[in-house]
CSV table of C-alpha atoms in Angstrom, one decimal:
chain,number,residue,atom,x,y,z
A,4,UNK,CA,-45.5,93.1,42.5
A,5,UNK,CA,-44.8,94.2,38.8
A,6,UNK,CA,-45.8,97.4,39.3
A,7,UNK,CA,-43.5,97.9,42.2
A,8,UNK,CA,-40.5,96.1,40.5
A,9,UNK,CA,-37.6,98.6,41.2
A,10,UNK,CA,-39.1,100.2,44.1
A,11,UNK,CA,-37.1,103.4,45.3
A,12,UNK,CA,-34.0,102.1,43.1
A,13,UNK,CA,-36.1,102.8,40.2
A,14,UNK,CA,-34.0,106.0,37.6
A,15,UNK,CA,-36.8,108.4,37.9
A,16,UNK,CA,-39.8,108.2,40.5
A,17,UNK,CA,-41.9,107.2,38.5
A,18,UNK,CA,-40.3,104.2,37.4
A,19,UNK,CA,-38.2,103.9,33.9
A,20,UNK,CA,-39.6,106.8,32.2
A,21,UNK,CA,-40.3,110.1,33.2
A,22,UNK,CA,-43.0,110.7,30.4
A,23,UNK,CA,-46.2,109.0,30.0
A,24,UNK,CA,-45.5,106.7,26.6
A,25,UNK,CA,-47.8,107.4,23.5
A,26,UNK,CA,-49.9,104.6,23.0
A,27,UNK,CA,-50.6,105.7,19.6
A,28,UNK,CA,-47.0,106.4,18.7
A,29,UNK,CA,-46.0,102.8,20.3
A,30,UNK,CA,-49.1,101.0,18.3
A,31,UNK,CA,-48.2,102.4,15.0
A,32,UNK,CA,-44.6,101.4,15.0
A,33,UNK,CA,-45.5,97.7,16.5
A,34,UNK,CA,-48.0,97.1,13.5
A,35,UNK,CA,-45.1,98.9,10.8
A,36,UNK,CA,-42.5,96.5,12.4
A,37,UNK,CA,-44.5,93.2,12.3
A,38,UNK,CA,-45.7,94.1,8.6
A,39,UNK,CA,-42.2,94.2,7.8
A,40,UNK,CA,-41.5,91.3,9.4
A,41,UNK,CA,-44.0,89.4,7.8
A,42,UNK,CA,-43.2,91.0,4.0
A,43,UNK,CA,-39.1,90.4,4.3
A,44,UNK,CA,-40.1,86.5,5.3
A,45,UNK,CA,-42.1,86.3,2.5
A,46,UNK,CA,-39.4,88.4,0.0
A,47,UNK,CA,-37.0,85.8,1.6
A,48,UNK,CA,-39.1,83.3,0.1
A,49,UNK,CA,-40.0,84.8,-3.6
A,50,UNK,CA,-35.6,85.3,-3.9
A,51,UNK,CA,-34.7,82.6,-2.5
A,52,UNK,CA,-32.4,84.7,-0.1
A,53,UNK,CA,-33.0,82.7,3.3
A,54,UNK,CA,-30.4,84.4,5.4
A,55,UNK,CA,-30.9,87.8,4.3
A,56,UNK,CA,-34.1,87.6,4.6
A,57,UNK,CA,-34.1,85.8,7.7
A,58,UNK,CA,-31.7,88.0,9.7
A,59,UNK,CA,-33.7,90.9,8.3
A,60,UNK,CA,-37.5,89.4,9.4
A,61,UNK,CA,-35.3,88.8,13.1
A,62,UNK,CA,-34.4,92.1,13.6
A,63,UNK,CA,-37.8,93.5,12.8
A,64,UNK,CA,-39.6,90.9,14.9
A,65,UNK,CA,-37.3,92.3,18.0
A,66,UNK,CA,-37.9,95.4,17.0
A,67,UNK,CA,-42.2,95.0,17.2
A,68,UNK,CA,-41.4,93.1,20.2
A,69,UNK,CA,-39.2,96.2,21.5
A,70,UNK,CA,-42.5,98.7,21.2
A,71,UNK,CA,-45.2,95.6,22.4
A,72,UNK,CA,-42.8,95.8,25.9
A,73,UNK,CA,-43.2,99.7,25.6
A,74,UNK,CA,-47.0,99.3,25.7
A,75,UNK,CA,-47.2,97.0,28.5
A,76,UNK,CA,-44.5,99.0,30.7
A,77,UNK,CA,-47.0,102.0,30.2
A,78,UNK,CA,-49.7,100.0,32.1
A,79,UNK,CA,-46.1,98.9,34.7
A,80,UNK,CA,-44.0,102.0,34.8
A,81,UNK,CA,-41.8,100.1,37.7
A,82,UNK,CA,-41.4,96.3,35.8
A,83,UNK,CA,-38.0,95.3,35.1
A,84,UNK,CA,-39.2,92.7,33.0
A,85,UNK,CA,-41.3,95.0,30.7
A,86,UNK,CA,-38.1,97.5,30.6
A,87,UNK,CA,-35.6,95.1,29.4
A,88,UNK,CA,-38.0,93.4,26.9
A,89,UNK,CA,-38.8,97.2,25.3
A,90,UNK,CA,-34.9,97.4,25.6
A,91,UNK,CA,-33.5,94.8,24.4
A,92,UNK,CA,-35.9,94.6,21.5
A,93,UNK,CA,-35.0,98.2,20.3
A,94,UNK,CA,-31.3,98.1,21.2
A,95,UNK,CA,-31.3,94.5,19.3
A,96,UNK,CA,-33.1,95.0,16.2
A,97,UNK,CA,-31.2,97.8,14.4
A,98,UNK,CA,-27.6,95.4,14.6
A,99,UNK,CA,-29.6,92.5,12.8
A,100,UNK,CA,-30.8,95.1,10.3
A,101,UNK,CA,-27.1,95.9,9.8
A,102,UNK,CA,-26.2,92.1,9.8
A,103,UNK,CA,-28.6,92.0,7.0
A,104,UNK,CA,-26.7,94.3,5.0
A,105,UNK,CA,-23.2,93.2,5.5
A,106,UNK,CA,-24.7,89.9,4.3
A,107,UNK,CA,-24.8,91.6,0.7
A,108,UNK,CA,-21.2,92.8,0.5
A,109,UNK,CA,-19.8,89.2,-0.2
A,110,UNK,CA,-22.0,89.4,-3.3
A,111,UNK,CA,-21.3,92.8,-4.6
A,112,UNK,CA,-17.8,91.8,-5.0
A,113,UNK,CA,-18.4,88.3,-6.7
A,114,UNK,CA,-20.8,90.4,-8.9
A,115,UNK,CA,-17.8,92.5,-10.1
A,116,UNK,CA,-15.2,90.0,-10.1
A,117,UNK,CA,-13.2,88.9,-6.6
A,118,UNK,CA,-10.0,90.1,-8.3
A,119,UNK,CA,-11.0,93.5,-7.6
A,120,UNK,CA,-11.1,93.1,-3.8
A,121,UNK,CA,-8.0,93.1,-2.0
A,122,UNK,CA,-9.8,90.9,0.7
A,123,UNK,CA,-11.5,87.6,-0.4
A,124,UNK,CA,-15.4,88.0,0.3
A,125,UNK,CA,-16.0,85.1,2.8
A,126,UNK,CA,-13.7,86.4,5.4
A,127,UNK,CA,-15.4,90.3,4.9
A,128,UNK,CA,-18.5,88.4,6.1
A,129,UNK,CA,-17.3,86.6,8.6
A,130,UNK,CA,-15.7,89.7,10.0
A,131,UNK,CA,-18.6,91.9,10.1
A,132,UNK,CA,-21.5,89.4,11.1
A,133,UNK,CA,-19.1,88.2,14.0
A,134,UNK,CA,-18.6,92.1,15.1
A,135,UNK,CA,-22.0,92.5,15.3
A,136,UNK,CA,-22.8,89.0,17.0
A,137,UNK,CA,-20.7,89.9,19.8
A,138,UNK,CA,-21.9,93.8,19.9
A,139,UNK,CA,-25.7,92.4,20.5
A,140,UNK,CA,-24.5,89.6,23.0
A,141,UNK,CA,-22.4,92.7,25.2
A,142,UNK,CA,-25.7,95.0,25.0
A,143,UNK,CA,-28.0,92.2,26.3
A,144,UNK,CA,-25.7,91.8,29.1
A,145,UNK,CA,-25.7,95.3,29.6
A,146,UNK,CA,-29.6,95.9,29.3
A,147,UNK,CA,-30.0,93.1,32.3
A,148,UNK,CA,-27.9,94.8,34.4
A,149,UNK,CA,-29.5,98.5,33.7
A,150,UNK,CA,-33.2,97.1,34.6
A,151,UNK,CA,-32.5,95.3,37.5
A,152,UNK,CA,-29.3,97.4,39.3
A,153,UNK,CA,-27.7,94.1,40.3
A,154,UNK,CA,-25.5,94.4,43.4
A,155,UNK,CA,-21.4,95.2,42.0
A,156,UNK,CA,-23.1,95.7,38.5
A,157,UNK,CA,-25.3,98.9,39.4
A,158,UNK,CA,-27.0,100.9,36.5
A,159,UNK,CA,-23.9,102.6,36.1
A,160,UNK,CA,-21.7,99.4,35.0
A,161,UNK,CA,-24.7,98.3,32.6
A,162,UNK,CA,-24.8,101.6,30.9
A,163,UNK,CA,-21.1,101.3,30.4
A,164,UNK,CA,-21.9,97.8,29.0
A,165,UNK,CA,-24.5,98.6,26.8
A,166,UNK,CA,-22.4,101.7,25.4
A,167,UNK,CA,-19.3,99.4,24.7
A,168,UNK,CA,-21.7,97.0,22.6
A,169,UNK,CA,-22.7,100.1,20.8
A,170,UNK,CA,-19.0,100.7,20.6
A,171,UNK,CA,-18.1,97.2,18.7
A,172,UNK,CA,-21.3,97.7,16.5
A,173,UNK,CA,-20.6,101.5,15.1
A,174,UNK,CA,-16.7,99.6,14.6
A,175,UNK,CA,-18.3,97.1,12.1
A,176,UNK,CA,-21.0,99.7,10.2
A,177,UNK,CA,-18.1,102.2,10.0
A,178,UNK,CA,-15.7,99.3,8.8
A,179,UNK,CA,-18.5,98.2,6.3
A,180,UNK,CA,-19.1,101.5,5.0
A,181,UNK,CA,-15.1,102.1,4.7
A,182,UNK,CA,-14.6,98.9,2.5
A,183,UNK,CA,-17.8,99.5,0.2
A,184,UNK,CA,-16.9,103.4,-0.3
A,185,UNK,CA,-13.4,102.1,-1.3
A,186,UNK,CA,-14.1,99.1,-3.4
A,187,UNK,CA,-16.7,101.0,-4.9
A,188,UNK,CA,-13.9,103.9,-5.6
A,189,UNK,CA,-11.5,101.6,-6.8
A,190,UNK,CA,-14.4,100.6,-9.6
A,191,UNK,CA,-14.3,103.3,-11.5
A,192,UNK,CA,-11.2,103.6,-12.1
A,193,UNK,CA,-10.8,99.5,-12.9
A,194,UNK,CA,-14.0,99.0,-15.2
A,195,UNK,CA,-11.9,97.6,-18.1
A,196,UNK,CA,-11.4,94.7,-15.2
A,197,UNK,CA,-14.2,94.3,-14.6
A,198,UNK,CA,-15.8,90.6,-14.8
A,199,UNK,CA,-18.0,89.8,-17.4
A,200,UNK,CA,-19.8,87.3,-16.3
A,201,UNK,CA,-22.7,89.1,-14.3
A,202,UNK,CA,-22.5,91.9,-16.3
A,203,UNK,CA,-26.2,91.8,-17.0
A,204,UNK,CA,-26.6,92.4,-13.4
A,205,UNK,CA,-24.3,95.3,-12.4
A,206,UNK,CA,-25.9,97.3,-15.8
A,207,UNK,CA,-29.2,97.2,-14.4
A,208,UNK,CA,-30.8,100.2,-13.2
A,209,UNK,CA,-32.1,97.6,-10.3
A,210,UNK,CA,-28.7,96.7,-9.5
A,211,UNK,CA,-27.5,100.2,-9.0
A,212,UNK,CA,-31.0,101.6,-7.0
A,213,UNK,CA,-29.5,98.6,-4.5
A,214,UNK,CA,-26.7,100.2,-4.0
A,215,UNK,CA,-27.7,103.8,-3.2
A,216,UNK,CA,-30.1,101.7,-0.9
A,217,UNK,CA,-27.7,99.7,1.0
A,218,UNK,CA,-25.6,103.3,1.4
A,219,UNK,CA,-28.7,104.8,2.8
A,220,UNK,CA,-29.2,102.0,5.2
A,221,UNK,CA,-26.0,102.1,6.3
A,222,UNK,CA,-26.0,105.8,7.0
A,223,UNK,CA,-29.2,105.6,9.1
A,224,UNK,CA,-27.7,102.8,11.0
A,225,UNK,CA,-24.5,105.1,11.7
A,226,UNK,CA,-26.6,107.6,13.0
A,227,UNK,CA,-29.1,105.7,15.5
A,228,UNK,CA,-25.5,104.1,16.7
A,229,UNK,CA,-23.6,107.5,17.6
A,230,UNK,CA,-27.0,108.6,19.0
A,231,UNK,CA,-27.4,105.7,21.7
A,232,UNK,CA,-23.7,106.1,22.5
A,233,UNK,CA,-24.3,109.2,23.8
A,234,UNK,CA,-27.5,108.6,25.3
A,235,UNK,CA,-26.5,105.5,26.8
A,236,UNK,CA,-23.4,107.3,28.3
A,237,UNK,CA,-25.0,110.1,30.0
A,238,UNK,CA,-27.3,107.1,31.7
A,239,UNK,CA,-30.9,106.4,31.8
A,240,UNK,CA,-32.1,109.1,34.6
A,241,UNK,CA,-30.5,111.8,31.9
A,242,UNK,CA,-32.8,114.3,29.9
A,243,UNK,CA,-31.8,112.8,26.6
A,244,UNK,CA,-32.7,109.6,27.5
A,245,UNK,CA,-36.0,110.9,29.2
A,246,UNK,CA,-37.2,112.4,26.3
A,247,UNK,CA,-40.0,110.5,24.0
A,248,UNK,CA,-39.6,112.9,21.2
A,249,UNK,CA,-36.0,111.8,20.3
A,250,UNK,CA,-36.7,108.1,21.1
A,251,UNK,CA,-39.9,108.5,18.3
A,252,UNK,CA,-37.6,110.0,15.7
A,253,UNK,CA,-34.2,108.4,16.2
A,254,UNK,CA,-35.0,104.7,17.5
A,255,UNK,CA,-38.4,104.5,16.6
A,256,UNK,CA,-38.6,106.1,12.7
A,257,UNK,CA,-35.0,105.8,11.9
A,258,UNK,CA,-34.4,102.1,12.0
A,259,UNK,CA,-38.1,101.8,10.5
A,260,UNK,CA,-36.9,104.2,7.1
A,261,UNK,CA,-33.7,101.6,7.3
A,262,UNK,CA,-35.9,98.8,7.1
A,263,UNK,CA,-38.3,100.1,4.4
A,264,UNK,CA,-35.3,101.1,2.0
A,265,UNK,CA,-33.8,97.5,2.7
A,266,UNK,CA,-37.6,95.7,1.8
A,267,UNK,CA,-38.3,98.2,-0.8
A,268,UNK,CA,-34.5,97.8,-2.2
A,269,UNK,CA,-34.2,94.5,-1.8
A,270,UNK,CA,-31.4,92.4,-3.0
A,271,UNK,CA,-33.1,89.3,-4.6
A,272,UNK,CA,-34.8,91.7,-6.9
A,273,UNK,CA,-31.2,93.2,-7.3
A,274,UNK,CA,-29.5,90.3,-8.0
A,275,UNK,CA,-32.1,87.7,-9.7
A,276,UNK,CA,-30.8,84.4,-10.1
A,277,UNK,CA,-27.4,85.1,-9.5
A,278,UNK,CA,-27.9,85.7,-5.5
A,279,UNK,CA,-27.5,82.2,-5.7
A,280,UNK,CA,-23.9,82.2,-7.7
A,281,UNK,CA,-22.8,84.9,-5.6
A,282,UNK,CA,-22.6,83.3,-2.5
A,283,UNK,CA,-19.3,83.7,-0.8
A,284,UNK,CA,-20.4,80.0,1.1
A,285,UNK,CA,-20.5,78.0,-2.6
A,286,UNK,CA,-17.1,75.7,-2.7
A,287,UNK,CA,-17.0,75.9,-6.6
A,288,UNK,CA,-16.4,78.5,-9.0
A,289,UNK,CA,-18.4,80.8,-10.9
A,290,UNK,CA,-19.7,78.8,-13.9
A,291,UNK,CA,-18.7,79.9,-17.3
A,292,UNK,CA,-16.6,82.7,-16.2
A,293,UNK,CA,-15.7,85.4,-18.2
A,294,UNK,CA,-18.4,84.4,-20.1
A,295,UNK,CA,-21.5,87.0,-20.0
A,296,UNK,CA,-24.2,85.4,-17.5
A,297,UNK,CA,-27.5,83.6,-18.8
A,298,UNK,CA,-29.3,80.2,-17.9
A,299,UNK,CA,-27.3,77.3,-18.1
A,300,UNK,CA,-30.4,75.8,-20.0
A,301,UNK,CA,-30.1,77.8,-22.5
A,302,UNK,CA,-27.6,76.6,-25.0
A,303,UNK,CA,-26.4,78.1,-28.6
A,304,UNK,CA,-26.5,76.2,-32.0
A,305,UNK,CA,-22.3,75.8,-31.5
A,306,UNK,CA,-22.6,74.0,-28.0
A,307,UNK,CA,-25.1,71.7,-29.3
A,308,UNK,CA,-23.0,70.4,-32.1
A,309,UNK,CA,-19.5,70.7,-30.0
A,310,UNK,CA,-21.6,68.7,-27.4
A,311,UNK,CA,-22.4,65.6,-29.4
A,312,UNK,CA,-20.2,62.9,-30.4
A,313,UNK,CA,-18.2,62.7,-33.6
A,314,UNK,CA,-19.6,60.6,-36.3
A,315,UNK,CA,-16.7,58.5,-36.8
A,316,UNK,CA,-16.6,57.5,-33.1
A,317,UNK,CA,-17.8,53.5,-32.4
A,318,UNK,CA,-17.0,52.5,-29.2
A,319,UNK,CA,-16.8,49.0,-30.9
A,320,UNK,CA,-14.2,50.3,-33.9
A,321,UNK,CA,-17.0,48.7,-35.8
A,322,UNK,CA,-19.8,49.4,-37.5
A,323,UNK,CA,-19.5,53.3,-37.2
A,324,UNK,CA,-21.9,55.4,-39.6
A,325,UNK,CA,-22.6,58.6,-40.5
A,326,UNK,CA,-25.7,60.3,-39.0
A,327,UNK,CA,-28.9,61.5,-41.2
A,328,UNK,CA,-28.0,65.0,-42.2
A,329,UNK,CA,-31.2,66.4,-40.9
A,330,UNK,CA,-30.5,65.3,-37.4
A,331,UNK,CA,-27.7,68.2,-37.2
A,332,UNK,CA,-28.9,71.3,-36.3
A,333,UNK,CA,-26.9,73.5,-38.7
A,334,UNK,CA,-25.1,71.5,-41.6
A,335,UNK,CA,-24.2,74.9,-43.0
A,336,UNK,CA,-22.5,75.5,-39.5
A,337,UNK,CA,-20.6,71.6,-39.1
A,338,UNK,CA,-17.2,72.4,-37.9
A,339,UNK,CA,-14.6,70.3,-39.5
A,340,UNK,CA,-12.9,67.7,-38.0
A,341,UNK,CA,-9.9,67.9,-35.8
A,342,UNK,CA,-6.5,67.8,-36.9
A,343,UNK,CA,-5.5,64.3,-37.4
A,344,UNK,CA,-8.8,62.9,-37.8
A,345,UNK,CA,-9.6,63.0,-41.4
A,346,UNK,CA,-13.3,62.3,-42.4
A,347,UNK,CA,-12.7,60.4,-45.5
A,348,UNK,CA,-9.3,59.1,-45.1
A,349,UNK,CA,-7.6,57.7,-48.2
A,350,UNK,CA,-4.4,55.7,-49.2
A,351,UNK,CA,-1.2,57.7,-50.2
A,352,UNK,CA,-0.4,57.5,-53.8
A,353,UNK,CA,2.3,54.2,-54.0
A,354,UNK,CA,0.9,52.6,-50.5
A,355,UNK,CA,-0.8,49.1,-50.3
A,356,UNK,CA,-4.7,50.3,-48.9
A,357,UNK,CA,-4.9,48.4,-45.4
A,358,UNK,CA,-8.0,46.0,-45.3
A,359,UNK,CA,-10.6,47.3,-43.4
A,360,UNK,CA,-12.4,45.0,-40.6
A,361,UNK,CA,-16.0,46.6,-41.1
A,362,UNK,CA,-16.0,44.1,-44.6
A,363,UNK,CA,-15.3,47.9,-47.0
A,364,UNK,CA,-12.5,48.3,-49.6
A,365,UNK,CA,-11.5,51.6,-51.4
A,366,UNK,CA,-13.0,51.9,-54.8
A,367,UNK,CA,-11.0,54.1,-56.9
A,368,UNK,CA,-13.6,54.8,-59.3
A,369,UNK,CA,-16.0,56.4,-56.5
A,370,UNK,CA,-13.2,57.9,-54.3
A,371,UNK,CA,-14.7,56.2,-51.4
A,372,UNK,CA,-15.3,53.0,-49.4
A,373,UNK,CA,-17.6,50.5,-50.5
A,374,UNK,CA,-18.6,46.9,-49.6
A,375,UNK,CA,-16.7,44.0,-51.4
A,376,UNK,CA,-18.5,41.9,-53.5
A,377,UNK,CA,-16.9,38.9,-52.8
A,378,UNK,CA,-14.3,38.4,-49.6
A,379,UNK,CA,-10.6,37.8,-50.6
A,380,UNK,CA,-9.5,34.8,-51.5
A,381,UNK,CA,-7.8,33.0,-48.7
A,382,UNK,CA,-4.2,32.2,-49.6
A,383,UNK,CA,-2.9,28.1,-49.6
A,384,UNK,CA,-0.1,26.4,-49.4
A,385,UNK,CA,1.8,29.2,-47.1
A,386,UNK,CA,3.5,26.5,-45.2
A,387,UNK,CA,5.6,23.6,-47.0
A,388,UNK,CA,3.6,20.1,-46.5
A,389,UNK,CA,7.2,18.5,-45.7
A,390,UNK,CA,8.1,21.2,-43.3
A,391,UNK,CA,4.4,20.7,-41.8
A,392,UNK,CA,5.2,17.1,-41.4
């Protein structure tokens, strides 16, 4: 029943194809596609860049799932089913690709500072990914309604479906490539701006090979778009369509260099341990900004003596002493204390010295504190025995 699926309504009489598909050609891209799948879950992992990666290993998947429904349609030249699967998979798997890559721009611009973008990098995401969520949902739709030539929805109406999710998702790669060629522009001309904080990221010769990458990518992903416009638009019984040479080059080995430059290029390698500080979905601020980026457990000889307590400080206002001098970590380094807070304060000339509670009385002699030798006597008679009485 498979093998007669679409019957006499089927585009060519053959069934879906008018070619016999290369089983060689349709192997070779189903074991590259699940090897990439299997290396970007596994970069995903080593990065810590889960929904990069993740959206990345989807589109792949789809994309080896595309050619494993091209192989079994070439045993079924007439199954719907087997159509839409190779379909959907290869019409599916280049936007998640792309998703993967507009995933990045949110960093890029927290990389270089977010006073440099005109739009704030959370909503640049949003934007993009949403485009190209509703793109794949419209080509789905349209795919269905191609393989099975539903009644008022006839091939014709599907193409036109498939071509306007094409449509949505050549908007959002040419809106992503329009915003990085400008706010990359608008970098070279602002570098004096530029924040300091990551700057050992952005000097890196890994930084910028990510760059030219993601450019790259995004220019292959223009090109298979435009490409299944027009093939989509002339409709599936057409010669473009019909041929297996273009389908080899441009969907088969064009979304596959895409992916290879995106693995190869990847941008946990890029961006280290700040992917993390980059995210556009992190409520705080960038720690230490302005500051030039390192571990936060590393610390210099400053903060650790700015970060312990003063000497002079006794939560009980008694009893406070001064540390060993070999528990500081540079005496020759000691800042001095605040204004206000003398560390050795001493009586004005013509001013009664005020008793101190800790049991210590100024000792002219030594110019400092030292413990009395005897308390003060304590003074009689202060109230007259009649008055008392």
């Amino acid at each position: 029943m498979m093998a007669d699926g679409c019957g006499s309504t089927c585009p060519v009489p053959t069934g879906f194809y008018s070619y016999d598909q290369s089983l060689v050609g349709d192997s070779i891209l189903l074991a590259a596609y699940g090897s990439l799948a299997l290396a970007a879950t596994y970069l995903g992992f080593r990065y810590r860049t889960p929904w990069f990666s993740a959206t990345l290993a989807v589109g792949l998947l789809l994309e080896a799932i595309g050619f494993a429904g091209r192989l079994l349609l070439k045993g079924s030249p007439k199954a719907p089913a087997f159509f839409v699967l190779s379909m959907v998979g290869t019409v599916i798997g280049p936007p998640l690709m792309g998703g993967a890559i507009f995933l990045t721009l949110p960093h890029v611009i927290r990389v270089y500072g977010e006073h440099l973008s005109p739009v704030r990098p959370l909503l640049i995401g949003f934007v993009t990914y949403a485009l190209a969520a509703v793109a794949m949902i419209v080509q789905v739709v349209g795919m269905i309604f191609v393989a099975y030539d539903f009644n008022g929805m006839g091939r014709t109406g599907g193409s036109r479906l498939v071509v306007g999710g094409l449509g949505i998702q050549l908007l959002s790669l040419l809106g992503f490539s329009v915003f990085h060629f400008w706010f990359m522009i608008g970098l070279s001309s602002q570098k004096t701006t530029w924040a300091p904080t990551f700057s050992p990221v952005y000097k890196s010769v890994r930084f910028r090979r990510f760059l030219l990458g993601m450019e790259m990518v995004s220019l292959l992903l223009l090109t298979y778009t435009v490409y299944r416009i027009v093939e989509m638009a002339e409709g599936i019984h057409a010669r473009l369509f019909q041929s297996q040479t273009a389908f080899m080059i441009v969907v088969g080995a064009l979304p596959l260099t895409a992916a290879l430059l995106s693995t190869i290029f990847h941008p946990g390698a890029a961006f280290g341990a700040a992917w993390g500080l980059t995210s556009s979905l992190r409520v705080d601020t960038v720690p230490n900004a302005g500051l030039p980026y390192r571990s936060p457990s590393i610390q210099s000889p400053l903060e650790q003596i700015q970060h312990q307590a003063h000497f002079r400080y006794d939560p009980t206002l008694r009893g406070a002493k001064s540390p060993p001098i070999n528990t500081l970590t540079h005496p020759s380094r000691i800042l001095g204390p605040p204004s206000g807070l003398p560390i050795s304060p001493r009586p004005g000339a013509g001013m009664t010295p005020v008793p101190s509670p800790n049991g210590t009385a100024w000792n002219p002699e030594t110019g400092r504190y030292s413990m009395r030798a005897e308390k003060p006597p304590i003074p009689h008679r202060m109230v007259e025995e009649d008055t008392l009485w």
